[in-house]
Coordinates of C-alpha atoms (C1' of nucleotides) and ligand atoms in Angstrom, one line a residue:
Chain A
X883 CA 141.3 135.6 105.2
X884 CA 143.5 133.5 103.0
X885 CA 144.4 130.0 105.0
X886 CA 147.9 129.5 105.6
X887 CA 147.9 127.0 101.9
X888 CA 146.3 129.5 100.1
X889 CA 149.1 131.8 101.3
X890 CA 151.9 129.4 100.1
X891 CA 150.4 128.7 96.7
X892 CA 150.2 132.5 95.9
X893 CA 153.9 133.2 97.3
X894 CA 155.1 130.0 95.0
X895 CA 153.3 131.4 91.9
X896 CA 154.9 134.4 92.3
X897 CA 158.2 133.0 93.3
X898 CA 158.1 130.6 90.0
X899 CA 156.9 132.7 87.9
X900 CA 158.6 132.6 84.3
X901 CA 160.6 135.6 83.6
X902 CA 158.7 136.3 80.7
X903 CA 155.5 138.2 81.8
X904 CA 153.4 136.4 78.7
X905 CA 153.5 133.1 79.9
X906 CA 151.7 131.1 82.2
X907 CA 153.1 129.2 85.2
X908 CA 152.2 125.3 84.5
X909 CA 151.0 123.3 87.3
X910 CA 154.1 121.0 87.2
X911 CA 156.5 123.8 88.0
X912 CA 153.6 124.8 91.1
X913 CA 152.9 121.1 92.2
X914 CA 156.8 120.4 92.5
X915 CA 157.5 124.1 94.1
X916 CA 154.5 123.7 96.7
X917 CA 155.7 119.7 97.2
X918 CA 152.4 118.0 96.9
X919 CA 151.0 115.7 93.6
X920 CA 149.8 117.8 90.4
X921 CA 146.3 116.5 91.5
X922 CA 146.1 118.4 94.9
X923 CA 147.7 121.1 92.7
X924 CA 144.8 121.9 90.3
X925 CA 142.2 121.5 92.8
X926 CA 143.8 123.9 95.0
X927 CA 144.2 126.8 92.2
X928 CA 140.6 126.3 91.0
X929 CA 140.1 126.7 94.2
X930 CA 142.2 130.0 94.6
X931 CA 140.7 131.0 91.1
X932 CA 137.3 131.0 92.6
X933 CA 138.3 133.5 94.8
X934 CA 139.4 135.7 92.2
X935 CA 143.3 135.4 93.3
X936 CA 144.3 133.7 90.4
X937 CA 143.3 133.1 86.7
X938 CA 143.5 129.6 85.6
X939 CA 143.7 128.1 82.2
X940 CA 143.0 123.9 82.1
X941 CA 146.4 122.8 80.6
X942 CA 148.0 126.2 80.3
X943 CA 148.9 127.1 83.7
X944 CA 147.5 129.6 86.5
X945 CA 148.9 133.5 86.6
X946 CA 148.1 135.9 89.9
X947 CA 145.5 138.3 89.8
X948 CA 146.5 141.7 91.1
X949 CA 144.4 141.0 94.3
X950 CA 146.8 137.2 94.2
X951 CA 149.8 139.1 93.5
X952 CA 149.3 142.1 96.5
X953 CA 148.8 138.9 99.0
X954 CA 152.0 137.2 97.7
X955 CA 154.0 140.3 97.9
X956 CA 152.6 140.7 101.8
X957 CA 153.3 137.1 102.8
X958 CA 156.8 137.7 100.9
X959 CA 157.0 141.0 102.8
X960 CA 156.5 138.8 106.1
X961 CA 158.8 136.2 104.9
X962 CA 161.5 138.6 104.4
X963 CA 161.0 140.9 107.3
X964 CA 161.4 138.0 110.1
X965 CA 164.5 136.3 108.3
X966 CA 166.0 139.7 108.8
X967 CA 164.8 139.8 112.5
X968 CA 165.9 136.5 113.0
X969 CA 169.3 137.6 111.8
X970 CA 169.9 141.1 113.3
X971 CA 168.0 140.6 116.4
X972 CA 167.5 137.3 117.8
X973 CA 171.2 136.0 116.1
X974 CA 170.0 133.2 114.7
X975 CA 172.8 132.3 111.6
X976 CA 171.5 133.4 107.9
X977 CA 172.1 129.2 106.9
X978 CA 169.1 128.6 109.1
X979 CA 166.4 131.1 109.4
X980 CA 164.2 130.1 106.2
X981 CA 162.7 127.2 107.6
X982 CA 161.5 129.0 110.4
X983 CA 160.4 132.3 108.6
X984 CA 158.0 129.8 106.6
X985 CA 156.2 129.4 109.4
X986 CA 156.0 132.5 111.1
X987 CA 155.0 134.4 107.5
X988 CA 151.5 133.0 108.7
X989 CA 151.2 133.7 112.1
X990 CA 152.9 137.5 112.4
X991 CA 150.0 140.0 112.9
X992 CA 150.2 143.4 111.0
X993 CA 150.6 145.0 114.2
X994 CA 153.3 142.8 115.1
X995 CA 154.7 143.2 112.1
X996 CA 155.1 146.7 111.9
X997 CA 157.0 146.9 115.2
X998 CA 159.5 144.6 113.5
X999 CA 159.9 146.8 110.6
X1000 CA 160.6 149.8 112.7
X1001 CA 163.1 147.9 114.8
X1002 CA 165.1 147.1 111.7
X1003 CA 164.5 150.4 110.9
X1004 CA 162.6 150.1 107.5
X1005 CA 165.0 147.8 105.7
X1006 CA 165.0 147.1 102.1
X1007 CA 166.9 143.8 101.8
X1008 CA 166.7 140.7 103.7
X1009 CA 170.0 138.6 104.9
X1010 CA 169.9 136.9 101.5
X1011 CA 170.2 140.3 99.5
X1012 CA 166.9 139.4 98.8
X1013 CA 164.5 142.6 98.2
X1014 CA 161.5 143.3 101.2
X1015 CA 158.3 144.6 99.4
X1016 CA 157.1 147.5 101.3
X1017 CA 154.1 147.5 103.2
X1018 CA 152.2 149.0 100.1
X1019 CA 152.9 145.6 98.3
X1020 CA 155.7 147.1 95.8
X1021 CA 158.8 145.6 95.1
X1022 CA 162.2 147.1 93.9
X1023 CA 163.8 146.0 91.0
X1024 CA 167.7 145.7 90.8
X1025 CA 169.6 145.7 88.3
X1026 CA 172.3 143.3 89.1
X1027 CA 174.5 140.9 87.1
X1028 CA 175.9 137.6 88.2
X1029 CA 179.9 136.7 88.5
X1030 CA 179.1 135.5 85.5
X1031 CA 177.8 138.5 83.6
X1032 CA 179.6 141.1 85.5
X1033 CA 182.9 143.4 83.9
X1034 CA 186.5 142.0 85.3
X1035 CA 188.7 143.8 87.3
X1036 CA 186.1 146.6 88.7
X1037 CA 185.1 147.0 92.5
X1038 CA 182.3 145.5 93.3
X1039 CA 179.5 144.3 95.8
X1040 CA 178.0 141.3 96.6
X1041 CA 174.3 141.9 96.1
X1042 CA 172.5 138.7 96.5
X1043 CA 172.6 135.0 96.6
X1044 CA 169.9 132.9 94.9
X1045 CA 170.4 129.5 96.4
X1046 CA 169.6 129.4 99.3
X1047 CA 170.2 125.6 100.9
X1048 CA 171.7 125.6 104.6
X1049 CA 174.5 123.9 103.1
X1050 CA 175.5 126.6 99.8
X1051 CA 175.2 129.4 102.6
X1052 CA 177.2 128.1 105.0
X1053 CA 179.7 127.5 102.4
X1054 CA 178.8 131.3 100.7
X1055 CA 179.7 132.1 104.6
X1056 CA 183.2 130.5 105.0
X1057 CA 184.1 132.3 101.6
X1058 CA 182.9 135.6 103.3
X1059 CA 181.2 136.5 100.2
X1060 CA 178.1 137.5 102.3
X1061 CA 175.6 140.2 100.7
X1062 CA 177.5 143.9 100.9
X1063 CA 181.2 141.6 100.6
X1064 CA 183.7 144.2 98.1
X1065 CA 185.1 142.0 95.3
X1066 CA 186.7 142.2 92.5
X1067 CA 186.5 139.4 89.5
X1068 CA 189.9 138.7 88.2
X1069 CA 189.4 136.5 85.8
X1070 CA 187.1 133.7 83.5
X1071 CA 188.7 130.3 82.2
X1072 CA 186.2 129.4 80.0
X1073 CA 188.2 125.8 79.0
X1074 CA 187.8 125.3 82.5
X1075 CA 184.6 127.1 83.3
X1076 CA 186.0 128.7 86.5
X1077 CA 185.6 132.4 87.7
X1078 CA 188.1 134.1 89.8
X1079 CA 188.0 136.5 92.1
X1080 CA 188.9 138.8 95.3
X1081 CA 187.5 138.6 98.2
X1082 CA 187.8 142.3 99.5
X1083 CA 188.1 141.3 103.4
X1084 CA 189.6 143.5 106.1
X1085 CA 192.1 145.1 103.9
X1086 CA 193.1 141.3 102.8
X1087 CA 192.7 140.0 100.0
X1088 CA 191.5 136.6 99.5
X1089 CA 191.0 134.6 96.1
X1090 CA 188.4 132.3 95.5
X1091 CA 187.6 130.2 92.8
X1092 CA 184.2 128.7 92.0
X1093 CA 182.5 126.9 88.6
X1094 CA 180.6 128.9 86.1
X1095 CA 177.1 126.9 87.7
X1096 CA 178.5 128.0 91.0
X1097 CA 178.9 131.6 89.7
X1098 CA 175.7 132.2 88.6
X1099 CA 174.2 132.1 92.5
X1100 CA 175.6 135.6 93.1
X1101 CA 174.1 138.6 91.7
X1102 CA 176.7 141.6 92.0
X1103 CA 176.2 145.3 91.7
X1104 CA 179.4 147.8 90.9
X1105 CA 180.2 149.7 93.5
X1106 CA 178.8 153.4 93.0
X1107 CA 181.9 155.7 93.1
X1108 CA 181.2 159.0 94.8
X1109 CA 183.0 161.6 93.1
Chain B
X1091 CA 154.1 115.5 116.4
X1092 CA 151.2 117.2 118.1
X1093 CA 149.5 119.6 116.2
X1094 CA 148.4 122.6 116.6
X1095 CA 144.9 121.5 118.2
X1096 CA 146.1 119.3 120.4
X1097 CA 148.6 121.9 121.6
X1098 CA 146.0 124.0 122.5
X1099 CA 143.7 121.3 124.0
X1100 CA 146.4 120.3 126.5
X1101 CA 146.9 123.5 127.3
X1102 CA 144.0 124.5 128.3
X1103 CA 143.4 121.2 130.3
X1104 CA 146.1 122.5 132.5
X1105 CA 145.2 125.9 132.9
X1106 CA 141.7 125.1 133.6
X1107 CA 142.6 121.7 135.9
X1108 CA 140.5 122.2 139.2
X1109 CA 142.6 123.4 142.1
X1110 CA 141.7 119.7 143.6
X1111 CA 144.5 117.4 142.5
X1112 CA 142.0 114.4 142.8
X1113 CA 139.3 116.7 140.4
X1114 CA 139.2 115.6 137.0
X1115 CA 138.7 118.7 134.2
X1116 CA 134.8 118.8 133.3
X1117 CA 134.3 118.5 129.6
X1118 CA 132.3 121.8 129.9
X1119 CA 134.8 123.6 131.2
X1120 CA 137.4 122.4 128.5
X1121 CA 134.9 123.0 125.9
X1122 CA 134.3 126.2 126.6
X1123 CA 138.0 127.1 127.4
X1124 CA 139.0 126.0 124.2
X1125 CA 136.0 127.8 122.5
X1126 CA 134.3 124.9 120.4
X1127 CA 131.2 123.1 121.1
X1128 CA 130.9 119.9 123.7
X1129 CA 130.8 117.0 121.2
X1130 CA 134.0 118.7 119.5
X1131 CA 135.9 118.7 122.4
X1132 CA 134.4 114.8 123.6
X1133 CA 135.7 113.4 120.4
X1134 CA 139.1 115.3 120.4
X1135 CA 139.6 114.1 124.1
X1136 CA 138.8 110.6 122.9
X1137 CA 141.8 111.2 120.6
X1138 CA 144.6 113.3 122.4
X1139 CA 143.5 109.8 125.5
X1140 CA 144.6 107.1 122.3
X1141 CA 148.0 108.9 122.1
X1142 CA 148.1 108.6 125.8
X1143 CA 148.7 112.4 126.7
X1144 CA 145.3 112.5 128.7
X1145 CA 143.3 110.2 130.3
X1146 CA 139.5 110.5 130.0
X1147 CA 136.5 108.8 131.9
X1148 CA 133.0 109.4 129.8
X1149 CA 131.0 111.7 132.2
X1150 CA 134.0 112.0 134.5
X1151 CA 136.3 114.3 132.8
X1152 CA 139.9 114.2 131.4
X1153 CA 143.2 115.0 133.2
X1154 CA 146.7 115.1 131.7
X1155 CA 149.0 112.3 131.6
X1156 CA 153.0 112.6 132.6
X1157 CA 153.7 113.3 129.2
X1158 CA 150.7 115.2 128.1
X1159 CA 151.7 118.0 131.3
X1160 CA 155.0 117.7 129.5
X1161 CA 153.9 118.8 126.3
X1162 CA 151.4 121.3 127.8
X1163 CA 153.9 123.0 129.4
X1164 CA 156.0 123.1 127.0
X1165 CA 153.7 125.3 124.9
X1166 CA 153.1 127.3 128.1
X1167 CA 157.1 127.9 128.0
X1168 CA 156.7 129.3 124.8
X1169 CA 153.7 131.2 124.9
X1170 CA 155.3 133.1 127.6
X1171 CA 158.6 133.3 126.2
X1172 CA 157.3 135.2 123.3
X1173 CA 155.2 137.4 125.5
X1174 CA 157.9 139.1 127.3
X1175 CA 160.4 138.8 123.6
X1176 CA 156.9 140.9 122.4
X1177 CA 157.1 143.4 125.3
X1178 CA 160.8 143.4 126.3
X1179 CA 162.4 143.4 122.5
X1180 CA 159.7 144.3 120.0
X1181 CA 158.0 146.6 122.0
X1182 CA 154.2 145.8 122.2
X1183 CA 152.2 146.8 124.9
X1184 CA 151.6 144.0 127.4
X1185 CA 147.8 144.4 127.1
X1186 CA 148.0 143.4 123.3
X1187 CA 150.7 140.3 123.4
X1188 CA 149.0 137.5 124.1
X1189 CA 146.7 136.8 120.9
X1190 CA 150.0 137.0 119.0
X1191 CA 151.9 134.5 121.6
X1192 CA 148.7 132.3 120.6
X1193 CA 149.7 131.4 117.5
X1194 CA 153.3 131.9 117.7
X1195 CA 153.4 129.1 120.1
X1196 CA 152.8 126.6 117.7
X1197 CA 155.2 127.7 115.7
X1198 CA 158.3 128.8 117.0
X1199 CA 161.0 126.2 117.1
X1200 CA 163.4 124.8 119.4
X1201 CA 166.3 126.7 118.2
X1202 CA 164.5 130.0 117.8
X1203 CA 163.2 129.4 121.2
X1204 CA 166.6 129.2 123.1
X1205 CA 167.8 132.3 121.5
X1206 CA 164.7 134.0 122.7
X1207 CA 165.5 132.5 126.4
X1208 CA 169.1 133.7 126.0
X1209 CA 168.3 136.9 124.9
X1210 CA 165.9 137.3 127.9
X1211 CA 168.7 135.9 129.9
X1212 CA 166.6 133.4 130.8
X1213 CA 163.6 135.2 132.4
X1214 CA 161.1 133.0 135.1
X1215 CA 158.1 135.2 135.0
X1216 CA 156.2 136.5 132.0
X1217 CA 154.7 140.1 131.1
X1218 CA 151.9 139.7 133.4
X1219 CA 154.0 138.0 136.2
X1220 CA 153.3 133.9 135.1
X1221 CA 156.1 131.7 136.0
X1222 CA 157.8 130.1 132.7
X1223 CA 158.3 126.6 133.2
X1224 CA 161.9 126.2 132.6
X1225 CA 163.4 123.8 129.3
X1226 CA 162.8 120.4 131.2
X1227 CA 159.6 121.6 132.3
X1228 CA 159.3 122.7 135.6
X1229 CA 157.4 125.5 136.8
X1230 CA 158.1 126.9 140.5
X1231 CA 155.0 127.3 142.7
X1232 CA 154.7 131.1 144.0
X1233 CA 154.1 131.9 147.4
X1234 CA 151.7 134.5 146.7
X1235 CA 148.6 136.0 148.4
X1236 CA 145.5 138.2 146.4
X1237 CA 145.1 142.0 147.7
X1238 CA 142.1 140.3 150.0
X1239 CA 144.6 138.3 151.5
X1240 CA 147.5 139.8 152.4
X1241 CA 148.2 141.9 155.6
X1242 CA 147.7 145.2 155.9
X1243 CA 150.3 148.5 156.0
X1244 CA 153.5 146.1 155.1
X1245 CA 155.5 147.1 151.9
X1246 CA 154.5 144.5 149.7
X1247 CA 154.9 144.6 145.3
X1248 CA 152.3 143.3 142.7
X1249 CA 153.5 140.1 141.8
X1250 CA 151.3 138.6 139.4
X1251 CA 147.6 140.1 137.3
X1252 CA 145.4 137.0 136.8
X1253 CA 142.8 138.8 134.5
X1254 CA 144.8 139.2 131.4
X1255 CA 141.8 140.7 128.8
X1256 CA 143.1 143.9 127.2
X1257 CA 140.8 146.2 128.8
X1258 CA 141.6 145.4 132.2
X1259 CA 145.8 145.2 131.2
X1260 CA 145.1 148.9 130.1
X1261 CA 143.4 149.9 133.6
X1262 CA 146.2 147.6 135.3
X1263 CA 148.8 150.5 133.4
X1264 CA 146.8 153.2 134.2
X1265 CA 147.2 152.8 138.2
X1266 CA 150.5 151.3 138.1
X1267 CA 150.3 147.9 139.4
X1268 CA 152.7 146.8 136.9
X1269 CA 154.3 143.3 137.9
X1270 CA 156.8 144.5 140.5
X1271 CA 155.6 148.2 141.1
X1272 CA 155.7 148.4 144.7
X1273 CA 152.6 149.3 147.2
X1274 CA 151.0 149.1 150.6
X1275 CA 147.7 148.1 151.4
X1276 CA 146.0 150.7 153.6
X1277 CA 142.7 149.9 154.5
X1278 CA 140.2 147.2 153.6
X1279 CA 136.5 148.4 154.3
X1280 CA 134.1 145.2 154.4
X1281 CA 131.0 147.1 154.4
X1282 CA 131.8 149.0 151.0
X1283 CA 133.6 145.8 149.9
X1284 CA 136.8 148.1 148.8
X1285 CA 140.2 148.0 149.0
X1286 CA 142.6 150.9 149.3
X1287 CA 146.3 150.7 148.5
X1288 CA 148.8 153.2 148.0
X1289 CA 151.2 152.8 144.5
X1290 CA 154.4 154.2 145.3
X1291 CA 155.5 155.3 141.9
X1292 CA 158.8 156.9 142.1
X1293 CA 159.0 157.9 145.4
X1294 CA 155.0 159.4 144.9
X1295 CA 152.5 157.6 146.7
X1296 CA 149.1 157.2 144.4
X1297 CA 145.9 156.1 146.1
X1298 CA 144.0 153.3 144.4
X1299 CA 140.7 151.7 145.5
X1300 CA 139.0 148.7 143.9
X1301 CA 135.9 146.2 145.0
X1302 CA 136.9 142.9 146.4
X1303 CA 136.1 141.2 143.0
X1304 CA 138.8 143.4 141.6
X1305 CA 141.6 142.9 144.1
X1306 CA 141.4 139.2 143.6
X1307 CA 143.0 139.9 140.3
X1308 CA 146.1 140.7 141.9
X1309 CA 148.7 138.5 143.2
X1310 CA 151.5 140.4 145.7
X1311 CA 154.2 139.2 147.7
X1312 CA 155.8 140.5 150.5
X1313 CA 158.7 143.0 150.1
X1314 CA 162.0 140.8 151.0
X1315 CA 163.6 143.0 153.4
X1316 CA 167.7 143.0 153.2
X1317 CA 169.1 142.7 156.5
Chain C
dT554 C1' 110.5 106.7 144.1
dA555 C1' 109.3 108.9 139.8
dA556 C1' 109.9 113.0 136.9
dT557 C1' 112.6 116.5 135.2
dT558 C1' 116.7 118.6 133.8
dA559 C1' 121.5 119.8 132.8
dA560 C1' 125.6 117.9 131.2
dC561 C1' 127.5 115.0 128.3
dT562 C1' 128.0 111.7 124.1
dT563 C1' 126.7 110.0 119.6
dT564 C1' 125.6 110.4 115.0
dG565 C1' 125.6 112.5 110.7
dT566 C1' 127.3 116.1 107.9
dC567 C1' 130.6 119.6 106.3
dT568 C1' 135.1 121.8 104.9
dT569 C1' 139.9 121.8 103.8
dA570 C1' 143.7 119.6 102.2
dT571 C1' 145.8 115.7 100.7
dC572 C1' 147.1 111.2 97.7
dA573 C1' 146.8 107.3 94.3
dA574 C1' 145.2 105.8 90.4
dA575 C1' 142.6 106.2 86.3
dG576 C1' 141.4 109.0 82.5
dT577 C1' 142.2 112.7 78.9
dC578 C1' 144.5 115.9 76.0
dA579 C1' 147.9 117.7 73.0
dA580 C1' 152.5 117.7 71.3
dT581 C1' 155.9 115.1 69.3
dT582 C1' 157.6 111.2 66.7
dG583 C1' 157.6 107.9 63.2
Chain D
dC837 C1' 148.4 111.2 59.6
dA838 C1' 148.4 107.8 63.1
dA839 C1' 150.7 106.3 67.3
dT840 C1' 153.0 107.2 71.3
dT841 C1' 154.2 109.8 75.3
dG842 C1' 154.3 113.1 79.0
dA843 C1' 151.7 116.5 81.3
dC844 C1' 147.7 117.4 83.2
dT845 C1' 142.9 116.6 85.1
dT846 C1' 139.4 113.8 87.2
dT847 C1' 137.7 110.6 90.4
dG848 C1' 137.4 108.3 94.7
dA849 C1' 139.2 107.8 99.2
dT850 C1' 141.2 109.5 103.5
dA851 C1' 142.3 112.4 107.7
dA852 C1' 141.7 116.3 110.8
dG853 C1' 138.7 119.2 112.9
dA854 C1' 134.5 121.3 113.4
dC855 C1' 129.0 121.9 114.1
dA856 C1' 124.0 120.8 114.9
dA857 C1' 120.8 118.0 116.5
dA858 C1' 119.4 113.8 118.5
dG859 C1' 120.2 110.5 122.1
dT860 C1' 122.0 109.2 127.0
dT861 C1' 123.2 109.6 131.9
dA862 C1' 123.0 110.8 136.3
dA863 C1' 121.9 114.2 139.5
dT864 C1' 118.2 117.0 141.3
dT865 C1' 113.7 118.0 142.4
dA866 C1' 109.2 116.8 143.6
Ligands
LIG1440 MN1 155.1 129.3 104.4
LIG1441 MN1 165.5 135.3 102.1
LIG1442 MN1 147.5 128.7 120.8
LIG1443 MN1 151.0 135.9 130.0

DNA sequence: TAATTAACTTTGTCTTATCAAAGTCAATTG
DNA sequence: CAATTGACTTTGATAAGACAAAGTTAATTA
């Protein structure tokens, strides 16, 4: 069994990986995501890379192995799976359940963890908007845009935030733009790199405003009209 | 902090501490309670004693300090906190709880914790009857007596199963001497070393017997009667 | 009282995970 | 093309936690 390390390494490798599939995640990117000096670093992954989890190139960088990958996508699986129970069941606020998720991601037994997933009832998003691999290790793609990409004036959803600080969420909270939130952008001011738009709340309409850097946090999806 | 280790070493030194106030823990005992080998256990006493939660006497044994009971019953609190979350919310079976609550007792935090105890509505006894020593670290003495002990033909209930190993949880189930289920003890037959007891499960009665090694597993109380 | 033995402690070694600091490589700059 | 620089790797050291085996005690037996 993978050590609890071993576990982070391979979820942060996959986490950081670079968007295109050719390259090669360099230790500097790992060593800062993990939070420990590039030297522990590259012993760990030839470590990991002697156990066939990862393949490692001296001053290239380190890619997952399918075996590397299937473990990350379980302890993300994990990860994902408690925030969400955290959330729904025990009430703990969305700001505040990561820390305590990268803990339990270790410790939850399949067994256990199964019971969880039937309690949620098999979900497919975690309170982030962030996607739950299923139990088979695969992961859904979605095709979202972010406030900054997305058309104006059309209905639609909040799909997912990608920082996730205590603080940005508690703020993402007070704005009620919360994952499954109806908007609708009204506008960009690109002299003063601003987007604006409706929040979609109890029939009321709210308008916030936020920076292009702020923007690009949300991934949206348009809201599928049944006809 | 204490880590992990030493959370378990202080626990076990007060699960295992002799009945005998005065009796100091043998290093055996704690050795083999904790599961690693006697010089492992000698030279973690010697350090868990420099951070003054136990004190230890070479060839005496060790025995906690005022704040290493705190501490250890601290991680009791949790351990059986997340037993009965296990049983009560996710739905285990009681028989298979506790080698989860093992690890997750190092690892659930504060917070999580008192939305556990809230959603329990702050419980005092465990899956298997244990007392939970409350937040500040009490834990109320029962009044119990063992199936030997307790008299005869007076409605009394299973209060408490002190052999908690999975197979014998599952034969626990199979009778129905579930903490609480209520019963009467018939008949206790010295020669044959058996006791018999009648289960009253809803309004049936069910008759058990079991040798005197076995009853001693059970803890019962007598049936408060409402005047 | 002397010999034996069981329980305990010590010693030496191992593994995992970490850091600081020194060394190396390769990409950029002049 | 040489010099410089930043990113990476290596080396040496440390801490926690464990085991095996050798060495001590102290209690029991003779
Ligand atoms: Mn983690
Ligand atoms: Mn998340
Ligand atoms: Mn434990
Ligand atoms: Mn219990």
């Amino acid at each position: 069994m993978a050590s609890r390390t071993i576990e982070n390494y391979l979820k942060q490798i996959y986490l950081s990986r670079p968007a295109d599939e050719a390259q090669w995640l360099t230790m500097g990117k790992l060593s800062a995501a993990v939070g420990v000096t590039p030297g522990t670093a590259t012993s760990m992954v030839r470590a990991i890379s002697d156990a066939h989890l990862v393949e490692y190139e001296p001053r290239a960088g380190v890619r997952l192995t399918p075996a590397g990958e299937q473990l990350a996508l379980h302890v993300l699986r994990r990860h994902r799976l408690i925030e969400l129970l955290l959330v729904q069941v025990l009430g703990l606020d969305w700001s505040e359940v990561h820390e305590d998720a990268e803990e339990l991601e270790h410790v939850v037994s399949d067994r256990l963890l199964m019971k969880i997933d039937e309690i949620l009832q098999h979900p497919a998003f975690d309170p982030h908007g962030d996607p739950i691999p299923t139990a088979g290790g695969v992961i859904r793609r979605q095709d979202c845009c972010t406030l900054l990409d997305c058309p104006l004036g059309e209905p639609t959803s909040i799909a997912r935030i990608l920082d996730q600080s205590a603080e940005f969420l508690q703020y993402v909270n007070q704005c009620g733009l919360l994952p499954g939130a109806e908007i609708r952008v009204a506008n960009r001011n690109h002299q003063a790199q601003t987007v604006e738009l409706m929040a979609i709340k109890s029939g009321e309409n709210q308008v916030v405003a936020m920076s292009f850097s702020v923007a690009e946090k949300f991934l949206v999806q348009l809201n599928e009209q049944k006809k």
